[in-house]
PDB file of C-alpha atoms in Angstrom:
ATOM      1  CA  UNK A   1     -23.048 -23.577 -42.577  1.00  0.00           C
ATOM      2  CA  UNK A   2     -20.404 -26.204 -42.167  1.00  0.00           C
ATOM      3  CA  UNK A   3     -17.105 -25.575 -40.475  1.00  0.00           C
ATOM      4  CA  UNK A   4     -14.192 -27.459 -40.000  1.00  0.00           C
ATOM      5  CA  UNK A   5     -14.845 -30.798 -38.484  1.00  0.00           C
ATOM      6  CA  UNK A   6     -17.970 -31.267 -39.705  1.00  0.00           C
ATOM      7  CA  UNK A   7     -19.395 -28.691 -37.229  1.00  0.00           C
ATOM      8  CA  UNK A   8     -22.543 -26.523 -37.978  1.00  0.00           C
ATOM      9  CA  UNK A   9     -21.138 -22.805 -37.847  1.00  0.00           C
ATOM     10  CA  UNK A  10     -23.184 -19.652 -37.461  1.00  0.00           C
ATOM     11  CA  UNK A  11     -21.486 -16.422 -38.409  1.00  0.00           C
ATOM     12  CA  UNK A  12     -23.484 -12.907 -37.251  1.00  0.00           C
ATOM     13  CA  UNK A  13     -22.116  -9.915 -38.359  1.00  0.00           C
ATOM     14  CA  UNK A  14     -23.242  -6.812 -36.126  1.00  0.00           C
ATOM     15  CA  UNK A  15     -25.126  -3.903 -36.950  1.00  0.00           C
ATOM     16  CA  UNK A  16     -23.518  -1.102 -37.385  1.00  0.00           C
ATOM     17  CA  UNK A  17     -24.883   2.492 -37.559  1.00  0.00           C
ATOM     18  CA  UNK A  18     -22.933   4.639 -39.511  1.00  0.00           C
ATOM     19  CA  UNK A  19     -23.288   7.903 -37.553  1.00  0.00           C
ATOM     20  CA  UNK A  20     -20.785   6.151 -34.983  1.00  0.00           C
ATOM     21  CA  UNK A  21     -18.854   4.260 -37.220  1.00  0.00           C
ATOM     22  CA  UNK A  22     -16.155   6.893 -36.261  1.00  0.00           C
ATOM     23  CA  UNK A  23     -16.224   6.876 -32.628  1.00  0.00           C
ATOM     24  CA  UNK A  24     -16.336   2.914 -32.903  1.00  0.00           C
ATOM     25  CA  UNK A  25     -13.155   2.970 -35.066  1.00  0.00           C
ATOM     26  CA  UNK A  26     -10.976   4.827 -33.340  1.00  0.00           C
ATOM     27  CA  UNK A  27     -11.586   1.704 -30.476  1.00  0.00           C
ATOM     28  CA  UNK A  28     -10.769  -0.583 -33.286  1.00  0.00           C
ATOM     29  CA  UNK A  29     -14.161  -1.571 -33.262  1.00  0.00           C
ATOM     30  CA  UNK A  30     -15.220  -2.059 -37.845  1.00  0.00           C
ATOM     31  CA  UNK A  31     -17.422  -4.133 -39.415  1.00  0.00           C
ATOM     32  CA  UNK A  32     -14.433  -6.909 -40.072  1.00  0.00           C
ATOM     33  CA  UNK A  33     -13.553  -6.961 -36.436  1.00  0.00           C
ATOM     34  CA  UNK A  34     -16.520  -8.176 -35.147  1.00  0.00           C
ATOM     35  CA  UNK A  35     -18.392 -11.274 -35.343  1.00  0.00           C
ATOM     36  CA  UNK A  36     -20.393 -13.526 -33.310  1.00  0.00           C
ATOM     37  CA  UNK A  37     -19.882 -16.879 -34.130  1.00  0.00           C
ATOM     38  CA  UNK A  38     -21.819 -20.143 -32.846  1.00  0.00           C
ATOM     39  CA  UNK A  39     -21.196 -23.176 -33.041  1.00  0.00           C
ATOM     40  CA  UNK A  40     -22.684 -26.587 -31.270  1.00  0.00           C
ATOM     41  CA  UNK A  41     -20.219 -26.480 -28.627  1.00  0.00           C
ATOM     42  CA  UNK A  42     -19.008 -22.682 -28.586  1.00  0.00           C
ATOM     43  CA  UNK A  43     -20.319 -18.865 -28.489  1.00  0.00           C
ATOM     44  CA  UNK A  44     -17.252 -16.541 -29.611  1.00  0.00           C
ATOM     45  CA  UNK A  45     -18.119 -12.563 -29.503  1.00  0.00           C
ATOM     46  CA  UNK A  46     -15.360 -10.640 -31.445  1.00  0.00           C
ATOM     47  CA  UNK A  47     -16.113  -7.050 -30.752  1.00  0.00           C
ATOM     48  CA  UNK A  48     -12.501  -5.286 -31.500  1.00  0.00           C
ATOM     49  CA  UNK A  49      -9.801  -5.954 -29.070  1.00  0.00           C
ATOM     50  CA  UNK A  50     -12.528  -7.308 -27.115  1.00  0.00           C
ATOM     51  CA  UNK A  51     -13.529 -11.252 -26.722  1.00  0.00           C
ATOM     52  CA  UNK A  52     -16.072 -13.312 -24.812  1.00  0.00           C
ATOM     53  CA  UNK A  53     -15.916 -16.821 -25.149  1.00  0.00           C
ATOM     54  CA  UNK A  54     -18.365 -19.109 -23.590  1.00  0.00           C
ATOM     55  CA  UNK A  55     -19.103 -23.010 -24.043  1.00  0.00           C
ATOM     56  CA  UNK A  56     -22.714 -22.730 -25.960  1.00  0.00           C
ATOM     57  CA  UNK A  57     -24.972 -24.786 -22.828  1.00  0.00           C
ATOM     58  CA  UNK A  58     -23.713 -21.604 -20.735  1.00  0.00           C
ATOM     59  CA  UNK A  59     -25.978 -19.952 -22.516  1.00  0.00           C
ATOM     60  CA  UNK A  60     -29.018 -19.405 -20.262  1.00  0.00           C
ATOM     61  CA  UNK A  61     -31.362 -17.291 -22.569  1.00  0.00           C
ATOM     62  CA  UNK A  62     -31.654 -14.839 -25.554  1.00  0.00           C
ATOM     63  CA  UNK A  63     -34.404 -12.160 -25.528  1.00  0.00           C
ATOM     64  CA  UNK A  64     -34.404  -9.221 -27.773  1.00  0.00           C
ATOM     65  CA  UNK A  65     -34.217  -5.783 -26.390  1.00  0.00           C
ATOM     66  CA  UNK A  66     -33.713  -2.322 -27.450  1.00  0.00           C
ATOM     67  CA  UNK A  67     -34.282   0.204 -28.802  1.00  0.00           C
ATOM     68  CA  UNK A  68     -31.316   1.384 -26.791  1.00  0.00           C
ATOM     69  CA  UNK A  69     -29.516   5.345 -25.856  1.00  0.00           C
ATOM     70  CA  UNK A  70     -26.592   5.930 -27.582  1.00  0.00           C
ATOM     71  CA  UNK A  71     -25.045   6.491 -24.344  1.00  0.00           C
ATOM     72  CA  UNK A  72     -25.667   2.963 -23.405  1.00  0.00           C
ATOM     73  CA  UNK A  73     -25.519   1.484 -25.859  1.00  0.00           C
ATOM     74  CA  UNK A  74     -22.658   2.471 -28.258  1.00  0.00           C
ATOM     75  CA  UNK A  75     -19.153   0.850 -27.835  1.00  0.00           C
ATOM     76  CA  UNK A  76     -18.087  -1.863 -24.678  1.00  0.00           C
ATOM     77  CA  UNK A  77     -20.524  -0.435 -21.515  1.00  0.00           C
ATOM     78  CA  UNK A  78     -20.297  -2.311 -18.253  1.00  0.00           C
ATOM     79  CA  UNK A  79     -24.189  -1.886 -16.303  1.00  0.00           C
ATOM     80  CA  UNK A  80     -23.950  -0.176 -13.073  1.00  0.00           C
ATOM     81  CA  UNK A  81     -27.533  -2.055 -12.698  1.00  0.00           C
ATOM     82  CA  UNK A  82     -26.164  -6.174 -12.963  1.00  0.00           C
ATOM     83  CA  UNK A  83     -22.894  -5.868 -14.321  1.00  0.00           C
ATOM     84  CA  UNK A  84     -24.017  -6.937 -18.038  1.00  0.00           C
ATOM     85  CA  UNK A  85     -21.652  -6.803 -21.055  1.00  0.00           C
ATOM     86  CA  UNK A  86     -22.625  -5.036 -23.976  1.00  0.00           C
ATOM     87  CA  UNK A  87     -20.904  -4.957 -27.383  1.00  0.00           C
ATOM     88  CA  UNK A  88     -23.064  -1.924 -28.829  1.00  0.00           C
ATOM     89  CA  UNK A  89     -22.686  -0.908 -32.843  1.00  0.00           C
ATOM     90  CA  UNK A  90     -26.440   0.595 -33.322  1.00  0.00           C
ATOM     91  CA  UNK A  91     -28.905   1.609 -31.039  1.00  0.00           C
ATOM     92  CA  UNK A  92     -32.042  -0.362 -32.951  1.00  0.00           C
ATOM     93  CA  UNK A  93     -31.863  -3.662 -31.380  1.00  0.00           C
ATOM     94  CA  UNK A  94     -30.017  -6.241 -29.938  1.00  0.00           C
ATOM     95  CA  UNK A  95     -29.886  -9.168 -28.408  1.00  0.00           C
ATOM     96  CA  UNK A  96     -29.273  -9.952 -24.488  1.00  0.00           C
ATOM     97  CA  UNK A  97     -27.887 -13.282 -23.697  1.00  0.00           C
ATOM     98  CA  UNK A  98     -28.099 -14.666 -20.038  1.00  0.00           C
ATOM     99  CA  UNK A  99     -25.397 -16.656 -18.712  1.00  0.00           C
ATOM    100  CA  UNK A 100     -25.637 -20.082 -16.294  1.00  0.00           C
ATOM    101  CA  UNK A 101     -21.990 -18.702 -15.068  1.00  0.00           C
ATOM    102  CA  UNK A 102     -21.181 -15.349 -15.563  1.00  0.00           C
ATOM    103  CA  UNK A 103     -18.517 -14.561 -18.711  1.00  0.00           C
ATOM    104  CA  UNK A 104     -15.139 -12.531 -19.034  1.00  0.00           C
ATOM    105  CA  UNK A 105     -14.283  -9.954 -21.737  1.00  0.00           C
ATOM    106  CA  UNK A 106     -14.617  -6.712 -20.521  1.00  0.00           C
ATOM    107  CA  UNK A 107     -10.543  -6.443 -19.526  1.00  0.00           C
ATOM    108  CA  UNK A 108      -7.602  -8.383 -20.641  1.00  0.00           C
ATOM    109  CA  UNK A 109      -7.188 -10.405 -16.818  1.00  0.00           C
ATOM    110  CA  UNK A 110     -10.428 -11.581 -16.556  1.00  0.00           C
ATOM    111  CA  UNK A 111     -11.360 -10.365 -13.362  1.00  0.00           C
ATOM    112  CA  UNK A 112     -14.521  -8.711 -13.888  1.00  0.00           C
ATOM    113  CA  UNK A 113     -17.414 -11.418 -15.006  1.00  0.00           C
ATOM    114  CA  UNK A 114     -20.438 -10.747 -16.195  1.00  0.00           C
ATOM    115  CA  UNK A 115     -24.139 -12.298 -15.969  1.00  0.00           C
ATOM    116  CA  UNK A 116     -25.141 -11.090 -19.543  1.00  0.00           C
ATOM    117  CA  UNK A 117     -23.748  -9.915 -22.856  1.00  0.00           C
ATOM    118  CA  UNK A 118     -26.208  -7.741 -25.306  1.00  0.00           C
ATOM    119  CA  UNK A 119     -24.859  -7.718 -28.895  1.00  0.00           C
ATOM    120  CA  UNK A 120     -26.386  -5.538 -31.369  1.00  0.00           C
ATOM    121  CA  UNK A 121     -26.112  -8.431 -34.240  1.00  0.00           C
ATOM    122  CA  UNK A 122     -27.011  -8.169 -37.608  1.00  0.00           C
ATOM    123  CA  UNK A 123     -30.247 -10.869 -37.385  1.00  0.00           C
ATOM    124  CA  UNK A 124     -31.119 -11.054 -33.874  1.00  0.00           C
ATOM    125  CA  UNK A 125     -34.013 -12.829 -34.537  1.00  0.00           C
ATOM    126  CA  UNK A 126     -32.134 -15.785 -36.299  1.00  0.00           C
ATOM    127  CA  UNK A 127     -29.694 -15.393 -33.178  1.00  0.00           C
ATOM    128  CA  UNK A 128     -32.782 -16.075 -30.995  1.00  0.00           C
ATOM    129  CA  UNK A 129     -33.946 -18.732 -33.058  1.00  0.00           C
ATOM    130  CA  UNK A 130     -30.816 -20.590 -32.986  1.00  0.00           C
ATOM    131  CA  UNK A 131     -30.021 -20.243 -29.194  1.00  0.00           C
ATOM    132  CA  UNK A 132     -34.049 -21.186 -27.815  1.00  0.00           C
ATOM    133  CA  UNK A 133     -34.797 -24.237 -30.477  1.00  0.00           C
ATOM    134  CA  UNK A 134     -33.016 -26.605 -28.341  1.00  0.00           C
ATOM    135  CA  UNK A 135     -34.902 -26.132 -25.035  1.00  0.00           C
ATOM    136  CA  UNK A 136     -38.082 -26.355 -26.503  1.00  0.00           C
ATOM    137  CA  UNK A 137     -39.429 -29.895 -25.933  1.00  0.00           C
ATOM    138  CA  UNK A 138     -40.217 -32.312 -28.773  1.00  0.00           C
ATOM    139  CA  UNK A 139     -43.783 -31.010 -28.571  1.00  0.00           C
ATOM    140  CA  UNK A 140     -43.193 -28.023 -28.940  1.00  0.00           C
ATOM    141  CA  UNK A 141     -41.528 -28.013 -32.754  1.00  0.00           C
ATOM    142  CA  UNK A 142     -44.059 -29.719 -33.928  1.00  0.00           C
ATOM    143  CA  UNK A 143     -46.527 -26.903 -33.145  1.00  0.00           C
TER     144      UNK A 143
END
């Protein structure tokens, strides 16, 4: 899709499961609050109150994960393992992006960073897609 300035936008809604669409609302955290968006030069995570916003060649990797426990998964969770990000609406599947230089968004000052954000979008694999095309060599699209 085509944003302003002639710039190819990609809009991902996330997932949400509707057993915690209560618990996620009371955060502030609905289906019209959050919204990855993509664009050639930009990755912007809306989750909420919460934002990470990252120039798009930060981006290190995408690899699917999940299927995740609710009590990892659901809501803004900070790992105790690497220090990863994740925005969590469903439990099914996500996607966990890598970072060249770790991100902000987990408090308002931007103290904490963090190596790696896993979003539980809407179309992970067209997330995927989108974020690996452009380091595989010539060679490889034509295979």
């Amino acid at each position: 899709m085509r944003g302003s300035r002639g710039r190819v936008t990609h809009d991902f809604g996330f997932a949400f499961e509707d057993r915690y669409r209560p618990l996620l609302a009371a955060l502030g955290i609905r289906p019209s609050t959050c919204r990855l968006t993509l664009t050639d030069e930009l990755l912007r995570v809306r989750f909420g109150p919460w934002l990470v916003l990252s120039p798009r060649h930060n981006v290190a990797g995408a690899a699917l994960s999940g299927p995740y426990s609710p009590l990892k998964a659901i809501g803004v969770r900070i790992s105790l393992a690497d220090g990863g990000l994740t925005f969590g609406s469903s439990t099914t599947q996500g996607v966990c992006l890598r970072f060249h230089r770790s991100v902000s968004g987990s408090e308002p000052l931007g103290l904490l960073r963090h190596p790696a954000l896993t979003v539980t979008v809407e179309d992970p694999a067209r997330l995927i897609g989108l974020l690996t095309q452009e380091s595989r060599t010539p060679s490889d699209q034509l295979s």
